[in-house]
């Protein structure tokens, strides 16, 4: 009698969680779930001056005069730490920050004394490297970023904690995010990746469905395995844009 009663209560609990409206599970750790680096945004001010005025006008004098400002804006960017949601990109970020530092040093050397051709080349390289840094932290699709914000909390917090309530809520939310991602269109710039994108997205969509199929069971071994597969499929989709 008692066992039957407990089983009934447990089933009802999971049913309520399963049917509950999706909640924003990213609010628990807001700083970790924002793919933002303020120093990178601030550096855009100096890049704008270089790329939209000094470089196209071949204004070597202006490029040289901007060197101290470049150093000023570069220092906090070089020292910046990635937020938690970008932890998987830490190695790539460090590699590109190192290249960024080398270009900054080359820019400085070509400014004092001024070497016109070398300075123009350094300015172009600086712009290119800045764009690479931006692409590392900013996803190609808004819908992909929104999916990842929920997946991050699920994979790095709720799953290790075995917090079944939040796992269920997160998977409900991921279903909605996946529906939006399934409708997303690539820009013209990314059209050449469309075949790989659709294939990887299809795998991710199937793994989201698979997670939902097991999450209500409360079998943590099956749930963990399904979420691991979904996480791997997300990473495969993200790699399409690298």
Short mmCIF file of C-alpha atoms in Angstrom, two decimals:
data_model
loop_
_atom_site.label_atom_id
_atom_site.label_comp_id
_atom_site.label_asym_id
_atom_site.label_seq_id
_atom_site.Cartn_x
_atom_site.Cartn_y
_atom_site.Cartn_z
CA UNK A 1 0.00 0.00 0.00
CA UNK A 2 2.73 2.48 1.03
CA UNK A 3 4.91 1.59 -1.97
CA UNK A 4 1.96 2.07 -4.31
CA UNK A 5 1.20 5.43 -2.73
CA UNK A 6 4.81 6.63 -3.05
CA UNK A 7 4.99 5.48 -6.67
CA UNK A 8 1.78 7.38 -7.45
CA UNK A 9 3.08 10.57 -5.81
CA UNK A 10 6.42 10.31 -7.67
CA UNK A 11 4.66 9.83 -11.00
CA UNK A 12 2.41 12.83 -10.34
CA UNK A 13 5.41 14.98 -9.42
CA UNK A 14 7.23 14.24 -12.67
CA UNK A 15 4.05 14.78 -14.65
CA UNK A 16 3.60 18.24 -13.12
CA UNK A 17 7.21 19.16 -13.85
CA UNK A 18 6.95 17.81 -17.38
CA UNK A 19 3.80 19.82 -18.15
CA UNK A 20 4.90 22.98 -16.36
CA UNK A 21 5.63 26.00 -18.57
CA UNK A 22 9.30 26.41 -19.41
CA UNK A 23 11.06 28.83 -17.09
CA UNK A 24 14.22 30.80 -17.69
CA UNK A 25 16.82 28.57 -16.01
CA UNK A 26 19.68 30.91 -16.96
CA UNK A 27 18.80 33.47 -14.27
CA UNK A 28 20.57 31.54 -11.48
CA UNK A 29 24.03 32.46 -12.79
CA UNK A 30 23.41 35.49 -15.08
CA UNK A 31 27.08 36.51 -15.38
CA UNK A 32 28.10 33.01 -16.46
CA UNK A 33 25.44 32.68 -19.15
CA UNK A 34 26.22 35.92 -21.01
CA UNK A 35 28.76 35.55 -23.81
CA UNK A 36 30.09 39.06 -23.29
CA UNK A 37 33.53 40.62 -22.82
CA UNK A 38 33.19 44.39 -22.22
CA UNK A 39 36.84 45.07 -23.12
CA UNK A 40 36.26 43.52 -26.55
CA UNK A 41 33.34 45.86 -27.17
CA UNK A 42 35.40 48.82 -25.97
CA UNK A 43 38.25 47.95 -28.34
CA UNK A 44 35.84 48.42 -31.23
CA UNK A 45 36.13 52.20 -30.71
CA UNK A 46 39.79 52.20 -31.72
CA UNK A 47 39.27 49.61 -34.48
CA UNK A 48 36.58 51.84 -35.98
CA UNK A 49 39.00 54.78 -36.21
CA UNK A 50 41.66 52.59 -37.80
CA UNK A 51 39.49 50.71 -40.27
CA UNK A 52 37.03 53.40 -41.33
CA UNK A 53 39.31 56.43 -41.41
CA UNK A 54 43.06 55.96 -41.03
CA UNK A 55 43.60 52.75 -43.03
CA UNK A 56 41.36 53.49 -46.08
CA UNK A 57 42.86 56.98 -46.32
CA UNK A 58 46.36 55.51 -45.92
CA UNK A 59 46.81 58.11 -43.19
CA UNK A 60 50.04 56.78 -41.70
CA UNK A 61 50.40 59.78 -39.39
CA UNK A 62 47.01 59.06 -37.82
CA UNK A 63 47.80 55.35 -37.50
CA UNK A 64 51.01 56.17 -35.62
CA UNK A 65 49.21 58.64 -33.36
CA UNK A 66 46.64 55.99 -32.45
CA UNK A 67 49.30 53.61 -31.10
CA UNK A 68 49.11 54.78 -27.43
CA UNK A 69 45.32 54.48 -27.56
CA UNK A 70 45.64 50.95 -28.95
CA UNK A 71 47.84 50.02 -25.98
CA UNK A 72 45.32 51.55 -23.59
CA UNK A 73 42.38 49.58 -25.00
CA UNK A 74 44.35 46.37 -25.57
CA UNK A 75 45.57 45.90 -21.99
CA UNK A 76 42.18 45.13 -20.37
CA UNK A 77 41.21 42.96 -23.34
CA UNK A 78 44.36 40.85 -23.05
CA UNK A 79 43.70 40.43 -19.32
CA UNK A 80 40.02 39.52 -19.75
CA UNK A 81 38.73 36.16 -18.54
CA UNK A 82 36.03 34.33 -20.47
CA UNK A 83 32.64 33.89 -18.74
CA UNK A 84 31.64 30.37 -17.79
CA UNK A 85 29.44 29.81 -20.82
CA UNK A 86 32.53 30.19 -23.05
CA UNK A 87 34.72 27.75 -21.09
CA UNK A 88 34.91 25.40 -24.09
CA UNK A 89 36.54 28.19 -26.11
CA UNK A 90 39.26 28.98 -23.58
CA UNK A 91 42.11 27.37 -25.55
CA UNK A 92 41.03 28.98 -28.83
CA UNK A 93 40.69 32.34 -27.10
CA UNK A 94 44.18 32.15 -25.56
CA UNK A 95 45.73 31.23 -28.90
CA UNK A 96 44.11 34.19 -30.62
CA UNK A 97 44.86 36.61 -27.79
CA UNK A 98 48.53 35.62 -28.14
CA UNK A 99 48.38 36.43 -31.87
CA UNK A 100 46.61 39.67 -31.01
CA UNK A 101 49.44 40.62 -28.62
CA UNK A 102 52.06 39.91 -31.30
CA UNK A 103 50.25 42.15 -33.77
CA UNK A 104 50.00 44.92 -31.15
CA UNK A 105 53.77 44.67 -30.64
CA UNK A 106 54.41 44.76 -34.39
CA UNK A 107 52.15 47.81 -34.68
CA UNK A 108 54.17 49.55 -31.97
CA UNK A 109 57.50 48.77 -33.65
CA UNK A 110 56.27 50.03 -37.03
CA UNK A 111 55.06 53.26 -35.39
CA UNK A 112 58.40 54.24 -33.81
CA UNK A 113 60.02 55.13 -36.12
CA UNK A 114 57.21 55.13 -38.68
CA UNK A 115 57.49 52.48 -41.37
CA UNK A 116 54.55 53.28 -43.64
CA UNK A 117 54.05 49.94 -45.40
CA UNK A 118 54.74 47.93 -42.27
CA UNK A 119 52.32 50.08 -40.26
CA UNK A 120 49.54 49.77 -42.85
CA UNK A 121 50.02 46.00 -42.87
CA UNK A 122 49.92 45.87 -39.06
CA UNK A 123 46.71 47.92 -38.99
CA UNK A 124 45.07 45.51 -41.43
CA UNK A 125 46.23 42.49 -39.39
CA UNK A 126 44.94 44.10 -36.20
CA UNK A 127 41.48 44.53 -37.72
CA UNK A 128 41.45 40.94 -38.98
CA UNK A 129 42.53 39.54 -35.61
CA UNK A 130 39.97 41.64 -33.75
CA UNK A 131 37.23 40.16 -35.93
CA UNK A 132 38.50 36.66 -35.13
CA UNK A 133 38.21 37.39 -31.41
CA UNK A 134 34.67 38.64 -31.91
CA UNK A 135 33.68 35.50 -33.81
CA UNK A 136 35.03 33.28 -31.01
CA UNK A 137 32.60 34.66 -28.44
CA UNK A 138 29.63 35.54 -30.64
CA UNK A 139 27.68 32.68 -32.22
CA UNK A 140 26.69 32.78 -35.86
CA UNK A 141 23.02 32.46 -34.92
CA UNK A 142 20.99 34.10 -32.16
CA UNK A 143 18.95 30.91 -31.84
CA UNK A 144 22.11 28.86 -31.26
CA UNK A 145 23.18 31.23 -28.49
CA UNK A 146 19.76 30.99 -26.82
CA UNK A 147 19.90 27.18 -26.94
CA UNK A 148 23.39 27.16 -25.45
CA UNK A 149 22.40 29.45 -22.57
CA UNK A 150 19.96 26.80 -21.34
CA UNK A 151 22.19 23.83 -22.17
CA UNK A 152 25.08 25.39 -20.23
CA UNK A 153 23.14 25.47 -16.95
CA UNK A 154 21.75 21.98 -17.53
CA UNK A 155 25.09 20.38 -18.39
CA UNK A 156 27.40 22.16 -15.94
CA UNK A 157 25.08 22.56 -12.94
CA UNK A 158 21.80 20.66 -12.87
CA UNK A 159 23.10 17.35 -14.26
CA UNK A 160 26.13 17.14 -11.89
CA UNK A 161 23.83 18.11 -9.00
CA UNK A 162 21.29 15.47 -10.10
CA UNK A 163 18.67 18.20 -9.68
CA UNK A 164 15.85 16.37 -11.43
CA UNK A 165 13.37 19.23 -11.04
CA UNK A 166 15.62 21.70 -12.86
CA UNK A 167 16.66 19.06 -15.38
CA UNK A 168 13.02 18.57 -16.36
CA UNK A 169 12.37 22.32 -16.57
CA UNK A 170 15.54 22.81 -18.65
CA UNK A 171 14.66 20.07 -21.11
CA UNK A 172 11.22 21.61 -21.59
CA UNK A 173 12.91 24.92 -22.30
CA UNK A 174 15.40 23.30 -24.68
CA UNK A 175 12.51 21.84 -26.68
CA UNK A 176 11.25 25.38 -27.32
CA UNK A 177 14.75 26.67 -28.12
CA UNK A 178 15.26 23.76 -30.53
CA UNK A 179 12.02 24.57 -32.33
CA UNK A 180 13.31 28.10 -32.90
CA UNK A 181 16.71 26.80 -34.01
CA UNK A 182 15.05 24.43 -36.48
CA UNK A 183 13.47 27.47 -38.16
CA UNK A 184 16.68 29.53 -38.26
CA UNK A 185 18.11 30.57 -41.63
CA UNK A 186 21.77 31.15 -42.40
CA UNK A 187 22.93 34.50 -43.72
CA UNK A 188 24.35 34.77 -47.23
CA UNK A 189 27.84 34.86 -45.73
CA UNK A 190 27.28 31.41 -44.21
CA UNK A 191 25.34 29.77 -47.06
CA UNK A 192 28.32 27.62 -48.05
CA UNK A 193 27.99 25.87 -44.67
CA UNK A 194 24.28 25.16 -45.07
CA UNK A 195 24.54 21.42 -45.86
CA UNK A 196 26.79 20.74 -42.84
CA UNK A 197 24.60 23.00 -40.69
CA UNK A 198 21.36 21.19 -41.57
CA UNK A 199 22.94 17.78 -40.99
CA UNK A 200 24.37 18.75 -37.58
CA UNK A 201 21.15 20.51 -36.58
CA UNK A 202 19.13 17.40 -37.42
CA UNK A 203 21.34 15.30 -35.12
CA UNK A 204 20.90 17.83 -32.30
CA UNK A 205 17.14 17.97 -32.79
CA UNK A 206 16.92 14.18 -32.51
CA UNK A 207 19.03 14.15 -29.34
CA UNK A 208 16.76 16.79 -27.76
CA UNK A 209 13.79 14.49 -28.43
CA UNK A 210 15.75 11.56 -26.98
CA UNK A 211 16.47 13.49 -23.77
CA UNK A 212 12.80 14.29 -23.35
CA UNK A 213 11.94 10.62 -23.80
CA UNK A 214 14.10 9.53 -20.85
CA UNK A 215 14.08 12.51 -18.50
CA UNK A 216 10.69 11.71 -16.96
CA UNK A 217 11.90 8.23 -16.00
CA UNK A 218 14.09 9.58 -13.15
CA UNK A 219 16.75 7.06 -14.22
CA UNK A 220 19.82 9.28 -13.81
CA UNK A 221 22.09 6.91 -15.73
CA UNK A 222 19.89 7.09 -18.83
CA UNK A 223 19.29 10.82 -18.38
CA UNK A 224 23.01 11.52 -18.04
CA UNK A 225 23.83 9.48 -21.15
CA UNK A 226 21.16 11.24 -23.23
CA UNK A 227 22.30 14.69 -22.09
CA UNK A 228 25.94 13.84 -22.85
CA UNK A 229 24.91 12.90 -26.40
CA UNK A 230 22.91 16.10 -26.76
CA UNK A 231 25.86 18.17 -25.52
CA UNK A 232 28.19 16.46 -28.01
CA UNK A 233 25.71 17.09 -30.82
CA UNK A 234 25.53 20.76 -29.83
CA UNK A 235 29.34 21.01 -29.97
CA UNK A 236 29.31 19.40 -33.42
CA UNK A 237 26.80 21.99 -34.62
CA UNK A 238 28.85 24.82 -33.15
CA UNK A 239 31.99 23.54 -34.92
CA UNK A 240 30.29 24.04 -38.29
CA UNK A 241 30.86 27.77 -37.86
CA UNK A 242 34.51 27.62 -36.77
#
